[in-house]
């Protein structure tokens, strides 16, 4: 695409609007409300790319260099928002060194975003065991086969190495596949939760819950 064409790309937002009186007192209740609305807007039968629980996780290393990737939200509650990963992956290593993290839910069909900032910690092993056991067999074997974020030489051994490791663990675990010790859940305990609603003329509504002791206050941010 020509750079001039790129600069002209523009889509006007609708004017749903979001006010403080539209929000619940607790950000998790508000998150549930919006999550239910996006899940209803994009039914499970939809075969497009969109996944309601897809979220961009941003981390930073000890030097402050950031990295981002899309993961899947697998639970949330009073303790925070839960994802699962290989603890030796880049995000796993960065969260171990610097537990500050951000989650961005890009809910484009409703012109919304939810942005969570907080502190990460590992989920209890029993909870990680329970979730791992619920995964399809292929996904469980994949967790053993993949040395997530580690480089694989190309062109050889390339992808063939990964596929052979998968077959190796399939043979090793003909029955139940146990959870790898390097794989499990991470919980991000929120300190701020921003609800972003697109508006016309780029005058978007941005309302953010900020933890204030045992309570939450709500601030409006300039778009």
Coordinates of N, CA and C in Angstrom, one line a residue:
X1 N 0.8 -1.2 0.0 CA 0.0 0.0 0.0 C 0.9 1.2 0.0
X2 N 0.5 2.2 -0.8 CA 1.2 3.5 -0.9 C 1.1 4.2 0.5
X3 N 2.2 4.8 0.9 CA 2.2 5.5 2.2 C 1.1 6.6 2.3
X4 N 0.8 7.3 1.2 CA -0.2 8.3 1.2 C -1.6 7.7 1.4
X5 N -1.8 6.5 0.8 CA -3.1 5.8 1.1 C -3.2 5.3 2.5
X6 N -2.1 4.9 3.1 CA -2.1 4.5 4.5 C -2.4 5.6 5.4
X7 N -1.9 6.8 5.1 CA -2.2 8.0 5.9 C -3.6 8.4 5.9
X8 N -4.3 8.0 4.7 CA -5.7 8.4 4.6 C -6.7 7.4 5.2
X9 N -6.2 6.3 5.6 CA -7.1 5.3 6.1 C -7.7 5.8 7.4
X10 N -9.0 5.8 7.4 CA -9.7 6.4 8.6 C -11.1 5.8 8.7
X11 N -11.5 5.5 9.8 CA -12.9 5.0 10.0 C -13.5 5.8 11.2
X12 N -14.7 6.3 10.9 CA -15.4 7.1 12.0 C -16.1 6.1 12.9
X13 N -15.9 6.4 14.2 CA -16.6 5.6 15.2 C -18.1 6.0 15.4
X14 N -18.8 5.1 16.0 CA -20.2 5.5 16.3 C -20.2 6.3 17.5
X15 N -21.4 6.6 18.1 CA -21.4 7.5 19.3 C -22.2 6.8 20.4
X16 N -21.7 5.6 20.8 CA -22.4 4.9 21.9 C -22.3 5.7 23.2
X17 N -21.1 6.1 23.5 CA -20.9 6.9 24.7 C -20.7 6.1 26.0
X18 N -20.0 6.6 26.9 CA -19.8 5.9 28.2 C -19.6 7.0 29.3
X19 N -20.5 6.9 30.3 CA -20.4 7.9 31.4 C -20.2 7.1 32.7
X20 N -19.8 7.9 33.7 CA -19.5 7.3 35.0 C -20.8 6.6 35.5
X21 N -21.9 7.1 35.3 CA -23.2 6.5 35.7 C -23.5 5.2 35.0
X22 N -22.8 5.0 33.9 CA -23.0 3.7 33.2 C -22.2 2.5 33.8
X23 N -21.2 2.9 34.7 CA -20.3 1.9 35.3 C -20.8 1.3 36.6
X24 N -20.4 0.1 36.9 CA -20.7 -0.5 38.2 C -19.6 0.0 39.1
X25 N -19.8 -0.2 40.4 CA -18.8 0.2 41.4 C -17.5 -0.6 41.4
X26 N -17.6 -1.8 40.9 CA -16.5 -2.7 40.9 C -16.0 -3.0 39.4
X27 N -14.7 -2.9 39.1 CA -14.3 -3.1 37.8 C -14.5 -4.5 37.2
X28 N -14.4 -5.5 38.1 CA -14.7 -6.8 37.6 C -16.1 -7.1 37.2
X29 N -17.0 -6.4 37.9 CA -18.4 -6.5 37.5 C -18.6 -5.8 36.2
X30 N -18.0 -4.6 36.0 CA -18.0 -3.9 34.7 C -17.4 -4.8 33.6
X31 N -16.3 -5.4 33.9 CA -15.6 -6.3 32.9 C -16.6 -7.4 32.5
X32 N -17.2 -8.0 33.4 CA -18.2 -9.1 33.1 C -19.3 -8.6 32.2
X33 N -19.8 -7.4 32.5 CA -20.8 -6.8 31.7 C -20.4 -6.6 30.2
X34 N -19.2 -6.0 30.1 CA -18.7 -5.8 28.7 C -18.3 -7.1 28.0
X35 N -17.7 -8.1 28.8 CA -17.3 -9.4 28.2 C -18.6 -10.1 27.7
X36 N -19.6 -10.1 28.5 CA -20.9 -10.7 28.0 C -21.4 -10.1 26.7
X37 N -21.2 -8.8 26.6 CA -21.7 -8.0 25.5 C -20.9 -8.4 24.2
X38 N -19.6 -8.4 24.4 CA -18.8 -8.8 23.2 C -18.9 -10.2 22.8
X39 N -19.1 -11.1 23.8 CA -19.3 -12.5 23.5 C -20.7 -12.7 22.7
X40 N -21.7 -11.9 23.1 CA -23.0 -12.0 22.4 C -22.9 -11.4 21.0
X41 N -22.1 -10.3 20.9 CA -22.0 -9.7 19.6 C -21.3 -10.5 18.5
X42 N -20.4 -11.4 19.0 CA -19.7 -12.3 18.1 C -19.9 -13.7 18.5
X43 N -21.0 -14.4 18.0 CA -21.4 -15.7 18.5 C -20.3 -16.7 18.2
X44 N -20.3 -17.8 19.0 CA -19.3 -18.9 18.8 C -19.3 -19.5 17.4
X45 N -20.5 -19.4 16.7 CA -20.5 -20.0 15.4 C -19.8 -19.1 14.4
X46 N -19.4 -17.9 14.7 CA -18.6 -17.1 13.8 C -17.2 -17.7 13.6
X47 N -16.9 -17.9 12.3 CA -15.7 -18.5 11.9 C -14.6 -17.5 11.6
X48 N -14.8 -16.2 11.9 CA -13.8 -15.2 11.6 C -12.6 -15.3 12.7
X49 N -11.7 -14.4 12.6 CA -10.5 -14.5 13.4 C -10.7 -14.1 14.8
X50 N -11.9 -13.4 15.1 CA -12.1 -12.8 16.4 C -12.3 -13.8 17.5
X51 N -11.6 -13.6 18.6 CA -11.8 -14.4 19.9 C -12.1 -13.4 21.0
X52 N -13.2 -13.5 21.7 CA -13.5 -12.5 22.7 C -12.5 -12.6 23.9
X53 N -11.9 -13.7 24.2 CA -11.0 -13.8 25.3 C -9.5 -13.6 24.9
X54 N -9.3 -13.2 23.6 CA -7.9 -12.9 23.2 C -7.5 -11.6 23.8
X55 N -6.3 -11.5 24.3 CA -5.8 -10.3 25.0 C -4.3 -10.1 24.8
X56 N -3.9 -8.9 24.6 CA -2.5 -8.6 24.3 C -1.8 -8.4 25.7
X57 N -0.9 -9.3 26.0 CA -0.1 -9.2 27.2 C 1.2 -8.5 26.9
X58 N 1.5 -7.4 27.7 CA 2.7 -6.6 27.5 C 3.5 -6.8 28.8
X59 N 4.8 -7.1 28.6 CA 5.8 -7.2 29.7 C 7.0 -6.4 29.4
X60 N 7.9 -6.3 30.4 CA 9.2 -5.7 30.1 C 10.3 -6.4 30.9
X61 N 11.5 -6.4 30.3 CA 12.6 -7.1 31.0 C 13.2 -6.1 32.0
X62 N 14.3 -6.6 32.6 CA 14.9 -5.8 33.7 C 15.4 -4.5 33.2
X63 N 15.7 -4.4 32.0 CA 16.2 -3.1 31.4 C 15.1 -2.2 30.9
X64 N 13.8 -2.6 31.1 CA 12.7 -1.8 30.7 C 12.3 -2.0 29.2
X65 N 12.9 -2.9 28.5 CA 12.6 -3.1 27.1 C 11.3 -3.9 27.0
X66 N 10.3 -3.4 26.4 CA 8.9 -4.0 26.4 C 8.8 -5.1 25.3
X67 N 7.9 -6.0 25.5 CA 7.5 -7.0 24.5 C 6.0 -7.3 24.6
X68 N 5.3 -7.6 23.5 CA 3.9 -7.9 23.6 C 3.6 -9.1 22.8
X69 N 2.5 -9.8 23.1 CA 2.0 -10.9 22.4 C 0.5 -11.2 22.8
X70 N -0.2 -11.8 21.9 CA -1.6 -12.2 22.1 C -1.7 -13.5 22.8
X71 N -2.4 -13.6 23.9 CA -2.6 -14.8 24.7 C -4.1 -14.9 24.9
X72 N -4.6 -15.9 25.6 CA -6.0 -16.1 25.9 C -6.3 -16.0 27.4
X73 N -7.3 -15.2 27.7 CA -7.7 -15.1 29.1 C -8.4 -16.4 29.4
X74 N -8.1 -17.0 30.6 CA -8.7 -18.3 30.9 C -9.5 -18.2 32.3
X75 N -9.5 -17.0 32.9 CA -10.3 -16.9 34.1 C -10.0 -15.5 34.7
X76 N -10.9 -15.0 35.5 CA -10.7 -13.8 36.2 C -11.6 -13.8 37.5
X77 N -11.2 -13.0 38.5 CA -12.0 -12.9 39.7 C -11.3 -12.0 40.6
X78 N -11.6 -12.1 41.9 CA -11.1 -11.1 42.9 C -9.6 -11.1 42.9
X79 N -8.9 -12.2 42.6 CA -7.4 -12.2 42.7 C -6.8 -11.6 41.4
X80 N -7.6 -11.6 40.3 CA -7.0 -11.0 39.1 C -7.4 -11.7 37.9
X81 N -6.6 -11.5 36.8 CA -6.9 -12.1 35.5 C -5.9 -13.2 35.2
X82 N -6.3 -14.3 34.8 CA -5.5 -15.5 34.6 C -5.2 -15.9 33.2
X83 N -3.9 -16.1 32.9 CA -3.5 -16.7 31.6 C -2.6 -17.9 31.9
X84 N -2.3 -18.7 30.9 CA -1.4 -19.8 31.1 C -0.2 -19.7 30.1
X85 N 1.0 -20.2 30.5 CA 2.1 -20.1 29.6 C 3.2 -21.0 30.1
X86 N 4.3 -21.1 29.3 CA 5.5 -21.7 29.6 C 6.3 -20.7 30.4
X87 N 6.7 -21.1 31.7 CA 7.4 -20.1 32.5 C 8.8 -19.8 32.0
X88 N 9.3 -20.6 31.1 CA 10.7 -20.3 30.6 C 10.6 -19.5 29.3
X89 N 9.4 -19.2 28.8 CA 9.3 -18.4 27.6 C 9.7 -17.0 27.9
X90 N 9.7 -16.1 26.9 CA 10.2 -14.7 27.1 C 9.3 -14.0 28.1
X91 N 8.0 -14.2 27.9 CA 7.1 -13.5 28.9 C 7.2 -14.1 30.3
X92 N 7.4 -15.4 30.4 CA 7.6 -16.0 31.7 C 8.8 -15.5 32.4
X93 N 9.9 -15.4 31.6 CA 11.2 -14.9 32.2 C 11.0 -13.4 32.6
X94 N 10.4 -12.6 31.7 CA 10.3 -11.2 32.0 C 9.4 -10.9 33.2
X95 N 8.3 -11.7 33.3 CA 7.4 -11.5 34.5 C 8.1 -12.0 35.8
X96 N 9.0 -12.9 35.7 CA 9.7 -13.3 36.9 C 10.7 -12.3 37.3
X97 N 11.3 -11.6 36.4 CA 12.2 -10.5 36.7 C 11.6 -9.2 37.0
X98 N 10.4 -8.9 36.3 CA 9.7 -7.6 36.5 C 8.2 -8.0 36.4
X99 N 7.6 -8.1 37.6 CA 6.2 -8.6 37.6 C 5.1 -7.6 37.1
X100 N 5.5 -6.3 36.7 CA 4.6 -5.4 36.2 C 4.1 -5.8 34.8
X101 N 2.8 -5.7 34.6 CA 2.3 -6.2 33.3 C 1.0 -5.4 32.9
X102 N 0.7 -5.5 31.7 CA -0.5 -4.9 31.1 C -1.2 -5.8 30.2
X103 N -2.6 -5.8 30.3 CA -3.4 -6.6 29.4 C -4.3 -5.6 28.6
X104 N -4.4 -5.9 27.3 CA -5.2 -5.0 26.5 C -6.2 -5.9 25.7
X105 N -7.5 -5.7 26.0 CA -8.5 -6.5 25.3 C -9.0 -5.6 24.1
X106 N -8.7 -6.0 22.9 CA -9.1 -5.1 21.7 C -10.5 -5.6 21.2
X107 N -11.5 -5.1 21.7 CA -12.9 -5.5 21.3 C -13.4 -4.6 20.2
X108 N -12.8 -4.8 19.0 CA -13.1 -4.0 17.9 C -14.6 -4.0 17.4
X109 N -15.3 -5.1 17.5 CA -16.7 -5.1 17.0 C -17.6 -4.1 17.7
X110 N -17.3 -3.8 19.0 CA -18.1 -2.8 19.7 C -17.3 -1.5 19.9
X111 N -16.2 -1.4 19.2 CA -15.4 -0.1 19.3 C -15.0 0.1 20.8
X112 N -14.4 -0.9 21.4 CA -14.1 -0.9 22.8 C -12.7 -1.4 23.0
X113 N -12.1 -1.0 24.1 CA -10.9 -1.6 24.7 C -11.0 -1.6 26.2
X114 N -10.4 -2.6 26.8 CA -10.2 -2.7 28.2 C -8.8 -2.9 28.5
X115 N -8.2 -2.0 29.3 CA -6.7 -2.1 29.6 C -6.5 -2.2 31.1
X116 N -5.9 -3.3 31.4 CA -5.6 -3.7 32.8 C -4.1 -3.5 33.0
X117 N -3.7 -2.8 34.1 CA -2.3 -2.8 34.5 C -2.2 -3.3 36.0
X118 N -1.2 -4.1 36.2 CA -1.1 -4.6 37.6 C 0.2 -5.4 37.8
X119 N 0.1 -6.3 38.7 CA 1.3 -7.1 39.1 C 1.0 -8.6 39.0
X120 N 1.9 -9.3 38.4 CA 1.8 -10.7 38.1 C 2.4 -11.6 39.1
X121 N 1.7 -12.7 39.3 CA 2.3 -13.8 40.2 C 1.8 -15.1 39.7
X122 N 2.5 -16.2 40.1 CA 2.1 -17.5 39.6 C 0.9 -18.0 40.3
X123 N 0.0 -18.7 39.5 CA -1.1 -19.4 40.0 C -0.7 -20.6 40.9
X124 N -1.6 -20.9 41.8 CA -1.3 -22.1 42.6 C -1.1 -23.4 41.7
X125 N -0.2 -24.2 42.1 CA 0.1 -25.4 41.2 C -1.2 -26.3 41.1
X126 N -2.0 -26.4 42.1 CA -3.2 -27.3 42.0 C -4.1 -26.7 41.0
X127 N -4.3 -25.4 40.9 CA -5.1 -24.8 39.9 C -4.5 -25.0 38.5
X128 N -3.2 -24.9 38.4 CA -2.6 -25.1 37.1 C -2.8 -26.6 36.6
X129 N -2.6 -27.5 37.6 CA -2.9 -28.9 37.3 C -4.3 -29.1 36.8
X130 N -5.3 -28.5 37.4 CA -6.7 -28.7 37.1 C -6.9 -28.2 35.7
X131 N -6.4 -27.0 35.3 CA -6.6 -26.5 34.0 C -5.9 -27.3 32.9
X132 N -4.7 -27.7 33.2 CA -3.9 -28.4 32.2 C -4.6 -29.7 31.9
X133 N -5.2 -30.4 32.9 CA -5.9 -31.7 32.7 C -7.1 -31.5 31.8
X134 N -7.7 -30.2 31.7 CA -8.9 -30.0 30.9 C -8.5 -29.7 29.5
X135 N -7.3 -29.5 29.1 CA -6.9 -29.2 27.8 C -6.9 -30.4 26.9
X136 N -7.1 -30.2 25.6 CA -7.1 -31.4 24.6 C -5.7 -32.0 24.7
X137 N -5.6 -33.3 24.4 CA -4.4 -34.1 24.5 C -3.3 -33.4 23.6
X138 N -3.6 -32.9 22.4 CA -2.7 -32.3 21.5 C -2.0 -31.1 22.2
X139 N -2.8 -30.3 22.8 CA -2.3 -29.1 23.5 C -1.4 -29.4 24.6
X140 N -1.7 -30.5 25.4 CA -0.9 -30.9 26.5 C 0.5 -31.4 26.0
X141 N 0.4 -32.2 24.9 CA 1.7 -32.7 24.3 C 2.5 -31.5 23.8
X142 N 1.8 -30.5 23.2 CA 2.5 -29.4 22.7 C 3.3 -28.6 23.7
X143 N 2.7 -28.6 25.0 CA 3.3 -27.9 26.1 C 4.7 -28.5 26.4
X144 N 4.8 -29.8 26.2 CA 6.0 -30.5 26.5 C 7.0 -30.3 25.3
X145 N 6.5 -30.4 24.1 CA 7.3 -30.4 22.9 C 8.0 -29.0 22.6
X146 N 7.3 -27.9 22.9 CA 7.8 -26.6 22.6 C 8.7 -26.0 23.7
X147 N 9.9 -25.7 23.3 CA 10.7 -24.9 24.2 C 10.4 -23.4 23.9
X148 N 9.3 -22.9 24.4 CA 8.7 -21.7 23.9 C 9.7 -20.5 24.0
X149 N 9.8 -19.8 22.9 CA 10.6 -18.6 22.6 C 12.1 -19.0 22.3
X150 N 12.5 -20.2 22.4 CA 13.8 -20.6 22.1 C 14.0 -20.7 20.6
X151 N 15.1 -20.3 20.0 CA 15.4 -20.4 18.6 C 15.5 -21.8 18.1
X152 N 15.0 -22.1 16.9 CA 15.1 -23.4 16.2 C 15.9 -23.1 14.9
X153 N 17.0 -23.8 14.7 CA 17.8 -23.5 13.5 C 17.0 -23.8 12.3
X154 N 17.2 -22.9 11.3 CA 16.6 -23.1 9.9 C 17.7 -23.1 8.9
X155 N 17.7 -23.8 7.8 CA 16.5 -24.6 7.4 C 16.5 -26.0 8.1
X156 N 17.6 -26.4 8.7 CA 17.6 -27.7 9.4 C 18.0 -27.4 10.9
X157 N 17.4 -28.1 11.8 CA 16.3 -29.1 11.7 C 15.0 -28.5 11.4
X158 N 14.8 -27.1 11.7 CA 13.5 -26.5 11.4 C 12.3 -27.1 12.1
X159 N 11.2 -27.0 11.4 CA 10.0 -27.4 12.1 C 10.0 -28.9 12.3
X160 N 10.7 -29.7 11.5 CA 10.8 -31.1 11.7 C 11.2 -31.5 13.1
X161 N 12.1 -30.7 13.7 CA 12.6 -30.9 15.0 C 11.4 -30.8 16.0
X162 N 10.6 -29.8 15.8 CA 9.5 -29.6 16.7 C 8.5 -30.8 16.6
X163 N 8.2 -31.2 15.4 CA 7.2 -32.2 15.1 C 7.7 -33.6 15.7
X164 N 9.0 -33.8 15.6 CA 9.6 -35.0 16.1 C 9.5 -35.0 17.6
X165 N 9.8 -33.9 18.3 CA 9.6 -33.8 19.7 C 8.2 -34.1 20.1
X166 N 7.2 -33.6 19.4 CA 5.8 -33.9 19.6 C 5.5 -35.4 19.6
X167 N 6.0 -36.1 18.6 CA 5.9 -37.5 18.5 C 6.6 -38.2 19.6
X168 N 7.7 -37.7 20.0 CA 8.5 -38.3 21.1 C 7.7 -38.3 22.4
X169 N 7.0 -37.2 22.7 CA 6.2 -37.1 23.9 C 4.9 -37.8 23.8
X170 N 4.4 -38.0 22.6 CA 3.2 -38.8 22.4 C 3.5 -40.2 22.7
X171 N 4.7 -40.7 22.4 CA 5.1 -42.0 22.7 C 5.4 -42.2 24.2
X172 N 6.0 -41.1 24.8 CA 6.4 -41.2 26.2 C 5.2 -41.2 27.1
X173 N 4.1 -40.5 26.7 CA 2.9 -40.4 27.5 C 1.7 -41.0 26.7
X174 N 1.6 -42.4 26.6 CA 0.5 -43.0 25.9 C -0.8 -42.8 26.5
X175 N -0.8 -42.6 27.8 CA -2.1 -42.4 28.5 C -2.2 -40.9 29.0
X176 N -2.3 -40.7 30.3 CA -2.4 -39.4 30.8 C -1.2 -38.5 30.6
X177 N -1.4 -37.3 30.2 CA -0.2 -36.4 30.0 C -0.1 -35.4 31.2
X178 N 0.9 -35.5 32.0 CA 1.0 -34.7 33.2 C 1.4 -33.3 32.8
X179 N 1.2 -32.3 33.7 CA 1.6 -30.9 33.5 C 3.1 -30.8 33.6
X180 N 3.7 -30.2 32.6 CA 5.2 -29.9 32.7 C 5.5 -29.0 33.9
X181 N 6.5 -29.2 34.6 CA 6.8 -28.3 35.8 C 7.1 -26.9 35.4
X182 N 7.4 -26.7 34.1 CA 7.7 -25.3 33.6 C 6.5 -24.6 33.0
X183 N 5.3 -25.2 33.2 CA 4.1 -24.6 32.5 C 3.1 -24.4 33.6
X184 N 2.4 -23.3 33.5 CA 1.3 -23.0 34.5 C 0.7 -21.7 34.3
X185 N -0.1 -21.3 35.3 CA -0.9 -20.1 35.3 C -0.2 -18.9 35.8
X186 N -0.5 -17.7 35.3 CA -0.1 -16.4 35.8 C -1.3 -15.6 36.1
X187 N -1.3 -14.9 37.2 CA -2.5 -14.1 37.6 C -2.0 -12.6 37.6
X188 N -2.7 -11.7 36.9 CA -2.3 -10.3 37.0 C -3.3 -9.6 37.9
X189 N -2.9 -9.2 39.1 CA -3.8 -8.5 40.0 C -3.9 -7.0 39.6
X190 N -5.1 -6.5 39.3 CA -5.2 -5.2 38.7 C -5.0 -4.1 39.7
X191 N -4.3 -3.0 39.3 CA -4.2 -1.8 40.0 C -5.0 -0.7 39.3
X192 N -5.1 -0.8 38.0 CA -6.0 0.1 37.2 C -6.7 -0.7 36.2
X193 N -7.9 -0.4 35.9 CA -8.7 -1.0 34.8 C -9.4 0.1 34.0
X194 N -9.0 0.3 32.8 CA -9.5 1.3 31.9 C -10.5 0.8 30.9
X195 N -11.7 1.4 30.9 CA -12.7 1.1 29.9 C -12.8 2.2 28.8
X196 N -12.5 1.8 27.6 CA -12.3 2.8 26.5 C -13.5 2.5 25.5
X197 N -14.2 3.6 25.2 CA -15.3 3.5 24.2 C -15.1 4.5 23.1
X198 N -15.0 4.0 21.9 CA -14.8 4.9 20.7 C -16.0 5.9 20.6
X199 N -15.6 7.1 20.2 CA -16.6 8.2 19.9 C -16.3 8.9 18.7
X200 N -17.2 9.7 18.2 CA -17.0 10.5 16.9 C -16.0 11.5 17.2
X201 N -15.3 11.9 16.1 CA -14.3 13.0 16.1 C -13.1 12.7 17.0
X202 N -13.0 11.4 17.3 CA -11.9 10.9 18.1 C -12.0 11.4 19.6
X203 N -13.1 11.9 20.0 CA -13.3 12.3 21.4 C -13.8 11.1 22.2
X204 N -13.0 10.1 22.3 CA -13.3 8.9 22.9 C -13.6 9.0 24.4
X205 N -14.4 8.1 25.0 CA -14.6 8.1 26.4 C -13.6 7.1 27.0
X206 N -12.9 7.6 28.0 CA -11.9 6.8 28.7 C -12.1 6.9 30.2
X207 N -12.6 5.9 30.8 CA -12.9 5.9 32.3 C -12.1 4.8 32.9
X208 N -11.3 5.1 33.9 CA -10.4 4.2 34.5 C -10.6 4.0 36.0
X209 N -10.7 2.8 36.4 CA -10.8 2.5 37.9 C -9.4 2.4 38.4
X210 N -9.2 3.1 39.5 CA -7.8 3.2 40.1 C -8.0 2.6 41.6
X211 N -7.2 1.6 41.9 CA -7.3 1.1 43.3 C -6.9 2.1 44.3
X212 N -7.7 2.3 45.3 CA -7.5 3.3 46.3 C -7.7 2.7 47.7
X213 N -6.7 2.0 48.2 CA -6.8 1.2 49.4 C -7.6 0.0 49.1
X214 N -8.7 -0.2 49.8 CA -9.6 -1.3 49.6 C -10.7 -1.0 48.7
X215 N -10.8 0.2 48.1 CA -11.8 0.6 47.3 C -11.3 1.0 45.9
X216 N -12.2 1.4 45.0 CA -11.8 1.8 43.7 C -12.4 3.2 43.5
X217 N -11.6 4.1 42.8 CA -12.2 5.4 42.4 C -12.2 5.3 40.9
X218 N -13.0 6.2 40.3 CA -13.1 6.2 38.8 C -12.7 7.6 38.3
X219 N -11.7 7.7 37.4 CA -11.3 8.9 36.8 C -11.6 8.9 35.4
X220 N -12.0 10.1 34.8 CA -12.1 10.2 33.4 C -10.8 10.8 32.8
X221 N -10.3 10.1 31.8 CA -9.1 10.6 31.1 C -9.4 11.3 29.8
X222 N -8.6 12.2 29.5 CA -8.8 12.9 28.2 C -8.4 11.9 27.1
X223 N -9.1 11.9 26.0 CA -8.8 11.0 24.9 C -7.6 11.3 24.1

